[in-house]
């Protein structure tokens, strides 16, 4: 009932904003960040590191996918060099410090640490690189926040089935033990897997991301099934073998959207959308009984039967796995960018598929501003709705917003990005101060312009521009970086008018990191 009450209030909130063009609740005290609140920036290993074949690093699925040069990636671009952060990590840490960020969330390359994919060989060079990066962060007063896996597992494991093979749970377990052993004394927050749902859908159903498999209606479900087990194993290993000495935390990460009814009062479609996206991975961990949501199990079973399958395409957890997975998260990490309208109907992209199984269709309001990424609609109030909803469903757990950002085509004078951050941060602060949501930190996506997966270097999320045509990968502070520098110094979000006056005072000339 509490979740439904929050849902109704969020719907009302969005409708008020849509009608009036702005949200009228404004209070200066709501614009201040709480004490000890982490403000950080985020990147992903394959997207920025480059050095794809340096030392003994093994081949990853994205190395293979990009090197096929079959048009799957925009202009057949690759992450072979990317932002070259492997060689420029000290420069990047200096920029983080210059801007004033508290924390840096980055991911590790599995194939850089375990070149064969297995724990029979641990790369001393790979371990040294990440130790050097972590040491550089700590020396500059920046807290490392580590994602163990951001979509780039070793190709040799994909040749053996990847996340469709249940053995991946053991292979991942071997990998995380190495990570905890090598870095756990210096890193206190870990996320085992970045956005499981997004990867499983794009990599094993749509096929637009590496490894490019299109097993619609089967692949995405097998992938999540194994990822949930792998996440739980990573959590249990840490708590049983490493936490007593290291005293850190392991959290679960969710791709989050605000779901809004296209027809007022259509709460059924909203709840179904949440069930098939959020509930799919959160119910097994945070739900009182664990396991997949009942609505999801019944709908997938019914569709499977209708389509002639002998059993549901949604795998079943054995009872011991339900208990093993339940409760395996010290904090909830959410990546939030946008919101969606929902209505009853069959999405017929692929049959069978996770999309088609829901009986819900998705769209957007035409007036919502669109970023360079066609899926990214600017709906700031959605982040508050998501925070209120998750808090009410799961007992107000500690939450970190580990990704939030806006894409364009690379302009340095990125005022649209500033507008996005200002609006989303305002709504997040209202969730904290007005609603009492237990948000502990916020991380910008992305610190640097990077390789944006199948979009290559076309869509840019960075607050720091990277010249990918320059062999030195010169960095340039965008206007949004200057805006963040101002915010981080004051620890307060300026109102729009004050911010606009302030930004007029900030020079937007090109500034290179060689001046640091």
Short mmCIF file of C-alpha atoms in Angstrom, two decimals:
data_model
loop_
_atom_site.label_atom_id
_atom_site.label_comp_id
_atom_site.label_asym_id
_atom_site.label_seq_id
_atom_site.Cartn_x
_atom_site.Cartn_y
_atom_site.Cartn_z
CA UNK A 1 0.00 0.00 0.00
CA UNK A 2 2.85 2.36 0.80
CA UNK A 3 4.44 1.71 -2.59
CA UNK A 4 1.11 2.44 -4.30
CA UNK A 5 0.77 5.68 -2.36
CA UNK A 6 4.22 6.78 -3.53
CA UNK A 7 3.34 5.73 -7.08
CA UNK A 8 0.25 7.94 -7.06
CA UNK A 9 2.21 10.88 -5.65
CA UNK A 10 4.90 10.45 -8.32
CA UNK A 11 2.30 10.37 -11.07
CA UNK A 12 0.79 13.56 -9.69
CA UNK A 13 4.26 15.11 -9.47
CA UNK A 14 4.99 14.37 -13.14
CA UNK A 15 1.59 15.62 -14.27
CA UNK A 16 2.07 18.89 -12.39
CA UNK A 17 5.47 19.37 -13.98
CA UNK A 18 4.20 18.49 -17.46
CA UNK A 19 1.36 20.99 -17.11
CA UNK A 20 3.29 23.86 -15.58
CA UNK A 21 6.71 23.38 -17.14
CA UNK A 22 8.47 23.54 -13.76
CA UNK A 23 8.14 22.24 -10.26
CA UNK A 24 7.22 24.97 -7.80
CA UNK A 25 8.58 23.42 -4.59
CA UNK A 26 11.75 25.39 -3.86
CA UNK A 27 13.62 25.87 -0.62
CA UNK A 28 17.23 26.94 -0.21
CA UNK A 29 17.88 24.42 2.54
CA UNK A 30 16.90 21.62 0.17
CA UNK A 31 19.77 22.54 -2.13
CA UNK A 32 22.57 21.62 0.29
CA UNK A 33 24.21 18.20 0.20
CA UNK A 34 24.20 16.27 3.49
CA UNK A 35 27.36 15.86 5.54
CA UNK A 36 29.52 12.93 4.37
CA UNK A 37 27.55 12.69 1.11
CA UNK A 38 29.80 11.30 -1.66
CA UNK A 39 29.94 13.20 -4.93
CA UNK A 40 31.88 11.30 -7.54
CA UNK A 41 32.42 10.52 -11.20
CA UNK A 42 32.23 7.21 -13.05
CA UNK A 43 33.86 5.38 -15.95
CA UNK A 44 34.01 1.84 -17.36
CA UNK A 45 37.23 -0.05 -18.09
CA UNK A 46 36.75 -0.94 -21.76
CA UNK A 47 35.31 2.48 -22.47
CA UNK A 48 38.34 4.51 -21.35
CA UNK A 49 41.43 2.37 -20.73
CA UNK A 50 42.56 1.42 -24.22
CA UNK A 51 45.79 -0.64 -24.08
CA UNK A 52 43.73 -3.57 -25.29
CA UNK A 53 46.76 -5.78 -25.95
CA UNK A 54 49.34 -4.29 -23.59
CA UNK A 55 51.46 -6.74 -21.58
CA UNK A 56 49.72 -10.09 -21.15
CA UNK A 57 46.11 -8.86 -21.20
CA UNK A 58 43.70 -11.39 -22.67
CA UNK A 59 41.05 -10.75 -25.32
CA UNK A 60 37.66 -9.56 -24.04
CA UNK A 61 34.27 -9.97 -25.70
CA UNK A 62 34.37 -6.29 -26.69
CA UNK A 63 37.80 -6.69 -28.25
CA UNK A 64 36.40 -9.48 -30.40
CA UNK A 65 33.08 -7.74 -31.13
CA UNK A 66 34.75 -4.52 -32.30
CA UNK A 67 37.48 -6.24 -34.29
CA UNK A 68 34.90 -8.07 -36.40
CA UNK A 69 34.46 -4.72 -38.22
CA UNK A 70 31.02 -5.81 -39.41
CA UNK A 71 29.16 -2.55 -38.84
CA UNK A 72 27.81 -3.50 -35.42
CA UNK A 73 29.64 -0.47 -33.96
CA UNK A 74 29.29 3.05 -35.35
CA UNK A 75 31.92 3.52 -38.10
CA UNK A 76 33.54 0.26 -36.94
CA UNK A 77 35.19 2.17 -34.11
CA UNK A 78 36.92 0.28 -31.31
CA UNK A 79 38.10 0.73 -27.73
CA UNK A 80 41.66 -0.28 -28.64
CA UNK A 81 42.96 3.11 -27.47
CA UNK A 82 39.77 4.82 -26.28
CA UNK A 83 40.74 7.65 -23.89
CA UNK A 84 44.05 5.88 -23.18
CA UNK A 85 43.44 6.13 -19.45
CA UNK A 86 45.68 3.11 -18.95
CA UNK A 87 48.64 5.37 -19.70
CA UNK A 88 47.07 8.65 -18.57
CA UNK A 89 45.61 7.60 -15.22
CA UNK A 90 47.73 10.07 -13.25
CA UNK A 91 46.49 12.90 -15.42
CA UNK A 92 42.92 11.74 -14.91
CA UNK A 93 43.31 11.55 -11.14
CA UNK A 94 44.78 15.06 -11.18
CA UNK A 95 41.65 16.23 -13.00
CA UNK A 96 39.40 14.52 -10.47
CA UNK A 97 41.26 16.33 -7.70
CA UNK A 98 41.24 19.65 -9.58
CA UNK A 99 37.46 19.49 -9.93
CA UNK A 100 37.04 18.45 -6.29
CA UNK A 101 35.34 15.05 -6.56
CA UNK A 102 35.20 12.94 -3.39
CA UNK A 103 35.15 9.58 -5.10
CA UNK A 104 35.84 7.80 -8.38
CA UNK A 105 33.87 4.78 -9.48
CA UNK A 106 35.71 2.73 -12.07
CA UNK A 107 35.62 -0.87 -13.25
CA UNK A 108 38.26 -3.55 -13.57
CA UNK A 109 39.04 -5.47 -16.74
CA UNK A 110 38.65 -9.17 -15.97
CA UNK A 111 40.91 -10.10 -18.90
CA UNK A 112 43.60 -7.64 -17.78
CA UNK A 113 43.76 -9.29 -14.33
CA UNK A 114 43.20 -12.90 -15.46
CA UNK A 115 44.61 -13.12 -19.02
CA UNK A 116 43.42 -16.70 -19.57
CA UNK A 117 40.03 -15.91 -18.08
CA UNK A 118 40.73 -18.33 -15.24
CA UNK A 119 42.54 -17.90 -11.93
CA UNK A 120 45.40 -20.21 -12.98
CA UNK A 121 47.26 -17.07 -14.08
CA UNK A 122 47.10 -13.69 -12.36
CA UNK A 123 48.74 -10.89 -14.30
CA UNK A 124 51.27 -9.03 -12.18
CA UNK A 125 51.12 -6.12 -14.64
CA UNK A 126 47.33 -5.99 -14.54
CA UNK A 127 47.26 -6.05 -10.74
CA UNK A 128 49.98 -3.40 -10.61
CA UNK A 129 48.04 -1.08 -12.91
CA UNK A 130 44.96 -1.11 -10.70
CA UNK A 131 47.01 -0.87 -7.50
CA UNK A 132 48.80 2.15 -8.96
CA UNK A 133 45.47 3.76 -9.87
CA UNK A 134 43.99 3.09 -6.43
CA UNK A 135 47.12 4.38 -4.69
CA UNK A 136 47.05 7.54 -6.81
CA UNK A 137 43.40 8.13 -5.88
CA UNK A 138 44.02 7.63 -2.18
CA UNK A 139 47.10 9.84 -2.23
CA UNK A 140 44.87 12.61 -3.59
CA UNK A 141 42.08 12.10 -1.07
CA UNK A 142 39.71 10.43 -3.55
CA UNK A 143 37.80 7.34 -2.48
CA UNK A 144 37.87 4.40 -4.94
CA UNK A 145 34.52 2.70 -5.64
CA UNK A 146 35.11 -0.44 -7.70
CA UNK A 147 32.88 -2.30 -10.12
CA UNK A 148 34.26 -5.79 -10.66
CA UNK A 149 32.58 -6.38 -14.01
CA UNK A 150 31.31 -3.85 -16.55
CA UNK A 151 30.27 -6.03 -19.50
CA UNK A 152 33.76 -7.06 -20.71
CA UNK A 153 34.46 -10.66 -19.67
CA UNK A 154 37.22 -12.71 -21.36
CA UNK A 155 36.38 -14.02 -24.82
CA UNK A 156 37.56 -17.51 -23.89
CA UNK A 157 34.70 -17.71 -21.37
CA UNK A 158 32.23 -16.56 -23.99
CA UNK A 159 33.51 -19.30 -26.27
CA UNK A 160 32.38 -21.66 -23.50
CA UNK A 161 28.91 -20.05 -23.36
CA UNK A 162 29.51 -16.93 -21.31
CA UNK A 163 26.61 -15.92 -19.08
CA UNK A 164 24.42 -18.63 -20.62
CA UNK A 165 26.65 -21.25 -18.99
CA UNK A 166 26.08 -21.89 -15.27
CA UNK A 167 29.82 -22.54 -14.88
CA UNK A 168 30.23 -18.78 -15.24
CA UNK A 169 29.17 -18.51 -11.59
CA UNK A 170 32.28 -20.42 -10.50
CA UNK A 171 34.57 -18.62 -12.95
CA UNK A 172 33.31 -15.26 -11.69
CA UNK A 173 33.77 -16.43 -8.10
CA UNK A 174 37.43 -17.25 -8.79
CA UNK A 175 37.90 -13.81 -10.31
CA UNK A 176 36.32 -11.89 -7.42
CA UNK A 177 38.49 -13.72 -4.88
CA UNK A 178 41.54 -12.41 -6.69
CA UNK A 179 40.11 -8.88 -6.72
CA UNK A 180 39.26 -8.89 -3.01
CA UNK A 181 42.65 -10.31 -2.14
CA UNK A 182 44.60 -7.83 -4.25
CA UNK A 183 42.62 -4.63 -3.67
CA UNK A 184 40.24 -5.16 -0.75
CA UNK A 185 42.49 -3.63 1.88
CA UNK A 186 42.28 -0.30 0.04
CA UNK A 187 38.78 -0.40 -1.50
CA UNK A 188 35.75 -0.33 0.78
CA UNK A 189 32.84 -0.44 -1.69
CA UNK A 190 32.35 -2.98 -4.45
CA UNK A 191 29.65 -3.60 -7.06
CA UNK A 192 30.08 -7.08 -8.55
CA UNK A 193 28.14 -6.56 -11.81
CA UNK A 194 27.20 -3.36 -13.63
CA UNK A 195 23.56 -3.24 -14.81
CA UNK A 196 22.83 -6.97 -15.19
CA UNK A 197 19.47 -6.37 -16.87
CA UNK A 198 20.83 -4.00 -19.50
CA UNK A 199 23.68 -6.28 -20.44
CA UNK A 200 21.58 -9.42 -20.60
CA UNK A 201 19.00 -7.80 -22.86
CA UNK A 202 21.43 -6.06 -25.20
CA UNK A 203 24.05 -8.82 -25.32
CA UNK A 204 21.97 -12.00 -25.37
CA UNK A 205 18.60 -10.90 -26.79
CA UNK A 206 18.95 -7.82 -29.00
CA UNK A 207 22.52 -8.64 -29.96
CA UNK A 208 23.52 -4.98 -30.25
CA UNK A 209 26.25 -5.36 -27.61
CA UNK A 210 29.03 -7.90 -27.34
CA UNK A 211 28.91 -10.86 -27.73
CA UNK A 212 26.05 -10.04 -30.13
CA UNK A 213 23.77 -13.03 -29.48
CA UNK A 214 20.07 -12.88 -30.36
CA UNK A 215 18.50 -15.61 -28.25
CA UNK A 216 15.27 -13.69 -27.72
CA UNK A 217 13.12 -14.81 -24.81
CA UNK A 218 15.69 -17.32 -23.59
CA UNK A 219 19.13 -15.72 -23.54
CA UNK A 220 18.20 -12.71 -21.40
CA UNK A 221 16.55 -14.95 -18.79
CA UNK A 222 19.44 -17.43 -18.59
CA UNK A 223 21.89 -14.55 -18.37
CA UNK A 224 20.11 -12.89 -15.43
CA UNK A 225 19.66 -16.25 -13.72
CA UNK A 226 23.41 -16.85 -13.73
CA UNK A 227 24.27 -13.23 -12.93
CA UNK A 228 22.09 -13.26 -9.82
CA UNK A 229 23.86 -16.39 -8.63
CA UNK A 230 27.24 -14.85 -9.45
CA UNK A 231 26.36 -11.65 -7.60
CA UNK A 232 25.25 -13.60 -4.55
CA UNK A 233 28.42 -15.66 -4.64
CA UNK A 234 30.53 -12.48 -4.83
CA UNK A 235 28.67 -11.09 -1.84
CA UNK A 236 28.96 -14.28 0.24
CA UNK A 237 32.66 -14.70 -0.56
CA UNK A 238 33.39 -11.18 0.60
CA UNK A 239 31.37 -11.43 3.81
CA UNK A 240 32.65 -14.85 4.76
CA UNK A 241 36.28 -14.62 3.68
CA UNK A 242 37.28 -10.95 3.51
CA UNK A 243 34.94 -8.64 5.41
CA UNK A 244 36.23 -9.55 8.91
CA UNK A 245 39.65 -8.13 7.98
CA UNK A 246 38.71 -5.56 5.31
CA UNK A 247 35.37 -4.27 6.66
CA UNK A 248 34.00 -3.11 3.33
CA UNK A 249 30.62 -3.37 1.57
CA UNK A 250 29.21 -5.12 -1.49
CA UNK A 251 26.08 -3.80 -3.19
CA UNK A 252 23.75 -4.66 -6.05
CA UNK A 253 23.23 -2.35 -9.02
CA UNK A 254 19.97 -1.71 -10.87
CA UNK A 255 19.07 0.01 -14.14
CA UNK A 256 16.18 2.21 -12.99
CA UNK A 257 13.38 4.07 -14.76
CA UNK A 258 10.33 5.92 -13.55
CA UNK A 259 7.25 4.26 -15.10
CA UNK A 260 4.27 6.56 -15.67
CA UNK A 261 0.81 5.55 -16.96
CA UNK A 262 -0.08 6.81 -20.41
CA UNK A 263 -3.71 6.60 -19.32
CA UNK A 264 -4.39 8.09 -15.87
CA UNK A 265 -5.20 5.40 -13.31
CA UNK A 266 -3.50 2.55 -15.20
CA UNK A 267 -1.57 1.37 -12.16
CA UNK A 268 -1.55 -2.21 -13.47
CA UNK A 269 0.74 -1.34 -16.38
CA UNK A 270 3.02 0.65 -14.09
CA UNK A 271 3.31 -2.23 -11.65
CA UNK A 272 3.93 -4.76 -14.41
CA UNK A 273 6.66 -2.57 -15.91
CA UNK A 274 8.36 -2.33 -12.53
CA UNK A 275 7.99 -6.08 -11.95
CA UNK A 276 9.67 -7.00 -15.25
CA UNK A 277 12.50 -4.49 -14.87
CA UNK A 278 13.18 -3.67 -11.23
CA UNK A 279 11.49 -6.64 -9.59
CA UNK A 280 13.17 -9.12 -11.93
CA UNK A 281 16.52 -8.61 -10.17
CA UNK A 282 15.60 -6.87 -6.91
CA UNK A 283 12.91 -9.23 -5.66
CA UNK A 284 15.34 -12.18 -5.42
CA UNK A 285 17.67 -10.03 -3.28
CA UNK A 286 15.42 -7.59 -1.40
CA UNK A 287 12.05 -9.35 -1.50
CA UNK A 288 10.78 -10.89 1.72
CA UNK A 289 10.35 -14.32 0.12
CA UNK A 290 13.10 -13.95 -2.47
CA UNK A 291 12.76 -15.52 -5.95
CA UNK A 292 11.40 -13.88 -9.09
CA UNK A 293 8.14 -11.92 -8.72
CA UNK A 294 5.00 -14.06 -8.94
CA UNK A 295 3.49 -11.90 -11.70
CA UNK A 296 6.60 -12.34 -13.80
CA UNK A 297 6.67 -16.10 -13.29
CA UNK A 298 3.01 -16.50 -14.22
CA UNK A 299 3.15 -14.24 -17.28
CA UNK A 300 6.28 -15.82 -18.75
CA UNK A 301 4.88 -19.30 -18.08
CA UNK A 302 1.60 -18.42 -19.81
CA UNK A 303 3.34 -16.92 -22.84
CA UNK A 304 5.70 -19.88 -23.06
CA UNK A 305 2.80 -22.34 -23.03
CA UNK A 306 0.94 -20.30 -25.64
CA UNK A 307 4.05 -20.39 -27.85
CA UNK A 308 4.38 -24.16 -27.59
CA UNK A 309 7.27 -24.47 -25.15
CA UNK A 310 7.35 -27.50 -22.87
CA UNK A 311 8.11 -25.32 -19.84
CA UNK A 312 8.52 -21.67 -18.90
CA UNK A 313 11.38 -19.86 -20.57
CA UNK A 314 12.06 -18.21 -17.20
CA UNK A 315 14.38 -20.54 -15.29
CA UNK A 316 13.45 -21.71 -11.80
CA UNK A 317 15.67 -21.27 -8.76
CA UNK A 318 16.20 -24.30 -6.58
CA UNK A 319 15.10 -23.57 -2.96
CA UNK A 320 18.67 -23.37 -1.70
CA UNK A 321 19.51 -20.72 -4.31
CA UNK A 322 16.49 -18.63 -3.31
CA UNK A 323 17.80 -18.52 0.26
CA UNK A 324 21.40 -18.03 -0.84
CA UNK A 325 20.58 -15.00 -3.02
CA UNK A 326 18.18 -13.32 -0.60
CA UNK A 327 19.70 -10.44 1.34
CA UNK A 328 22.96 -10.25 -0.61
CA UNK A 329 23.36 -6.48 -0.75
CA UNK A 330 24.78 -3.96 1.72
CA UNK A 331 23.57 -1.03 -0.38
CA UNK A 332 21.49 -0.48 -3.49
CA UNK A 333 23.24 1.19 -6.43
CA UNK A 334 21.00 2.66 -9.10
CA UNK A 335 21.82 3.97 -12.55
CA UNK A 336 19.10 6.40 -13.58
CA UNK A 337 18.80 8.51 -16.70
CA UNK A 338 15.21 8.73 -17.88
CA UNK A 339 11.52 7.81 -17.52
CA UNK A 340 8.94 6.01 -19.64
CA UNK A 341 5.21 6.05 -20.31
CA UNK A 342 3.50 2.65 -20.11
CA UNK A 343 0.24 1.22 -21.44
CA UNK A 344 -1.26 -2.24 -22.02
CA UNK A 345 -0.26 -4.00 -25.23
CA UNK A 346 2.21 -6.42 -26.72
CA UNK A 347 5.63 -5.16 -27.73
CA UNK A 348 6.30 -7.09 -30.92
CA UNK A 349 10.00 -6.37 -31.45
CA UNK A 350 10.83 -10.04 -31.00
CA UNK A 351 8.61 -13.01 -30.19
CA UNK A 352 9.40 -14.53 -27.79
CA UNK A 353 11.23 -11.94 -25.71
CA UNK A 354 11.35 -10.27 -22.32
CA UNK A 355 9.66 -7.28 -23.96
CA UNK A 356 6.81 -9.30 -25.43
CA UNK A 357 6.23 -11.30 -22.25
CA UNK A 358 5.17 -8.23 -20.28
CA UNK A 359 1.99 -7.22 -22.06
CA UNK A 360 3.11 -3.59 -21.69
CA UNK A 361 4.21 -1.05 -24.30
CA UNK A 362 6.59 1.87 -23.68
CA UNK A 363 6.70 5.38 -25.10
CA UNK A 364 7.47 8.96 -24.11
CA UNK A 365 5.82 12.37 -24.01
CA UNK A 366 6.59 14.27 -27.24
CA UNK A 367 7.51 17.41 -25.30
CA UNK A 368 10.21 15.63 -23.26
CA UNK A 369 13.60 16.89 -24.34
CA UNK A 370 15.80 14.26 -26.02
CA UNK A 371 19.55 13.89 -25.61
CA UNK A 372 21.86 12.68 -28.38
CA UNK A 373 20.90 9.17 -27.26
CA UNK A 374 17.39 8.64 -28.62
CA UNK A 375 16.32 6.67 -25.52
CA UNK A 376 17.35 9.44 -23.09
CA UNK A 377 14.43 11.76 -22.42
CA UNK A 378 14.90 14.51 -19.85
CA UNK A 379 12.40 13.95 -17.02
CA UNK A 380 14.09 15.22 -13.84
CA UNK A 381 11.18 14.41 -11.52
CA UNK A 382 11.58 10.75 -12.44
CA UNK A 383 14.66 10.35 -10.24
CA UNK A 384 12.69 11.41 -7.18
CA UNK A 385 9.90 9.02 -8.10
CA UNK A 386 12.37 6.15 -8.44
CA UNK A 387 13.98 6.91 -5.10
CA UNK A 388 10.62 7.15 -3.32
CA UNK A 389 9.38 3.95 -4.91
CA UNK A 390 12.46 1.84 -4.16
CA UNK A 391 12.63 3.19 -0.63
CA UNK A 392 9.02 2.27 0.06
CA UNK A 393 9.31 -1.20 -1.44
CA UNK A 394 12.52 -2.24 0.29
CA UNK A 395 12.64 -0.48 3.65
CA UNK A 396 14.68 2.61 2.75
CA UNK A 397 18.04 0.89 2.16
CA UNK A 398 21.25 2.89 1.69
CA UNK A 399 21.24 4.06 -1.94
CA UNK A 400 24.03 5.30 -4.18
CA UNK A 401 23.14 6.86 -7.53
CA UNK A 402 26.08 5.39 -9.43
CA UNK A 403 25.26 6.78 -12.88
CA UNK A 404 23.31 9.80 -14.06
CA UNK A 405 24.12 11.91 -17.09
CA UNK A 406 23.28 13.44 -20.45
CA UNK A 407 24.62 12.76 -23.95
CA UNK A 408 25.40 15.18 -26.73
CA UNK A 409 27.74 15.15 -29.73
CA UNK A 410 30.81 16.52 -28.02
CA UNK A 411 30.40 20.27 -27.57
CA UNK A 412 32.60 21.92 -24.94
CA UNK A 413 29.95 24.54 -24.15
CA UNK A 414 27.54 21.87 -22.93
CA UNK A 415 24.81 23.95 -21.29
CA UNK A 416 22.19 21.26 -21.91
CA UNK A 417 24.22 18.89 -19.76
CA UNK A 418 24.43 21.48 -17.00
CA UNK A 419 20.67 21.99 -17.14
CA UNK A 420 20.21 18.23 -16.85
CA UNK A 421 22.49 17.88 -13.83
CA UNK A 422 20.96 20.88 -12.08
CA UNK A 423 17.41 19.61 -12.52
CA UNK A 424 18.13 15.99 -11.57
CA UNK A 425 20.23 16.93 -8.55
CA UNK A 426 17.48 19.23 -7.32
CA UNK A 427 14.97 16.39 -7.41
CA UNK A 428 17.42 14.03 -5.71
CA UNK A 429 17.98 16.55 -2.91
CA UNK A 430 14.24 16.89 -2.41
CA UNK A 431 14.03 13.12 -2.10
CA UNK A 432 16.67 13.32 0.63
CA UNK A 433 15.47 16.38 2.55
CA UNK A 434 11.71 16.21 2.02
CA UNK A 435 11.04 12.49 1.63
CA UNK A 436 13.77 11.19 3.95
CA UNK A 437 15.26 8.82 1.37
CA UNK A 438 18.57 7.32 2.46
CA UNK A 439 20.74 8.44 -0.48
CA UNK A 440 24.45 8.28 0.38
CA UNK A 441 26.11 9.42 -2.82
CA UNK A 442 25.80 10.53 -6.45
CA UNK A 443 28.15 9.77 -9.37
CA UNK A 444 28.29 11.57 -12.71
CA UNK A 445 28.24 9.54 -15.89
CA UNK A 446 30.68 10.16 -17.27
CA UNK A 447 33.93 11.64 -16.09
CA UNK A 448 35.50 11.42 -19.56
CA UNK A 449 34.13 11.19 -23.06
CA UNK A 450 34.46 7.51 -23.82
CA UNK A 451 33.71 4.63 -26.13
CA UNK A 452 29.92 4.45 -25.83
CA UNK A 453 29.55 0.79 -26.84
CA UNK A 454 27.80 0.26 -30.18
CA UNK A 455 27.55 4.03 -30.62
CA UNK A 456 31.33 4.32 -30.65
CA UNK A 457 32.49 7.89 -30.11
CA UNK A 458 29.41 9.53 -31.63
CA UNK A 459 27.46 10.03 -28.39
CA UNK A 460 29.38 11.81 -25.63
CA UNK A 461 28.50 11.72 -21.93
CA UNK A 462 31.73 13.17 -20.50
CA UNK A 463 32.15 16.36 -18.54
CA UNK A 464 35.70 16.31 -19.89
CA UNK A 465 36.16 16.33 -23.65
CA UNK A 466 38.60 13.84 -25.14
CA UNK A 467 40.04 14.48 -28.61
CA UNK A 468 39.96 10.98 -30.09
CA UNK A 469 41.72 12.24 -33.23
CA UNK A 470 44.72 13.34 -31.20
CA UNK A 471 47.25 10.54 -30.55
CA UNK A 472 47.79 12.09 -27.10
CA UNK A 473 44.03 12.02 -26.38
CA UNK A 474 44.10 15.60 -25.12
CA UNK A 475 41.55 16.35 -22.38
CA UNK A 476 39.56 19.59 -22.29
CA UNK A 477 37.37 20.79 -19.44
CA UNK A 478 33.86 21.32 -20.70
CA UNK A 479 31.63 24.00 -19.24
CA UNK A 480 29.89 21.26 -17.24
CA UNK A 481 33.22 20.37 -15.60
CA UNK A 482 33.58 24.00 -14.49
CA UNK A 483 30.00 23.88 -13.20
CA UNK A 484 30.81 20.76 -11.19
CA UNK A 485 33.97 22.40 -9.86
CA UNK A 486 31.87 25.26 -8.52
CA UNK A 487 29.28 22.92 -7.02
CA UNK A 488 31.88 20.70 -5.37
CA UNK A 489 33.53 23.71 -3.77
CA UNK A 490 30.28 24.99 -2.26
CA UNK A 491 28.60 21.60 -1.60
CA UNK A 492 25.39 23.35 -2.55
CA UNK A 493 23.23 23.35 -5.67
CA UNK A 494 22.63 26.92 -6.75
CA UNK A 495 19.16 27.89 -7.89
CA UNK A 496 18.85 28.29 -11.64
CA UNK A 497 19.18 32.08 -11.69
CA UNK A 498 22.16 32.10 -9.35
CA UNK A 499 23.77 29.32 -11.35
CA UNK A 500 23.25 31.18 -14.60
CA UNK A 501 24.88 34.30 -13.17
CA UNK A 502 27.75 32.22 -11.84
CA UNK A 503 28.30 30.43 -15.17
CA UNK A 504 28.55 33.76 -16.97
CA UNK A 505 31.50 34.50 -14.73
CA UNK A 506 33.20 31.20 -15.56
CA UNK A 507 35.49 31.25 -18.56
CA UNK A 508 34.63 28.57 -21.11
CA UNK A 509 37.89 28.82 -23.02
CA UNK A 510 39.65 25.56 -23.81
CA UNK A 511 41.78 24.41 -20.89
CA UNK A 512 44.14 21.48 -21.32
CA UNK A 513 45.37 19.23 -18.56
CA UNK A 514 48.95 20.19 -19.33
CA UNK A 515 48.17 23.39 -17.40
CA UNK A 516 47.53 21.47 -14.15
#
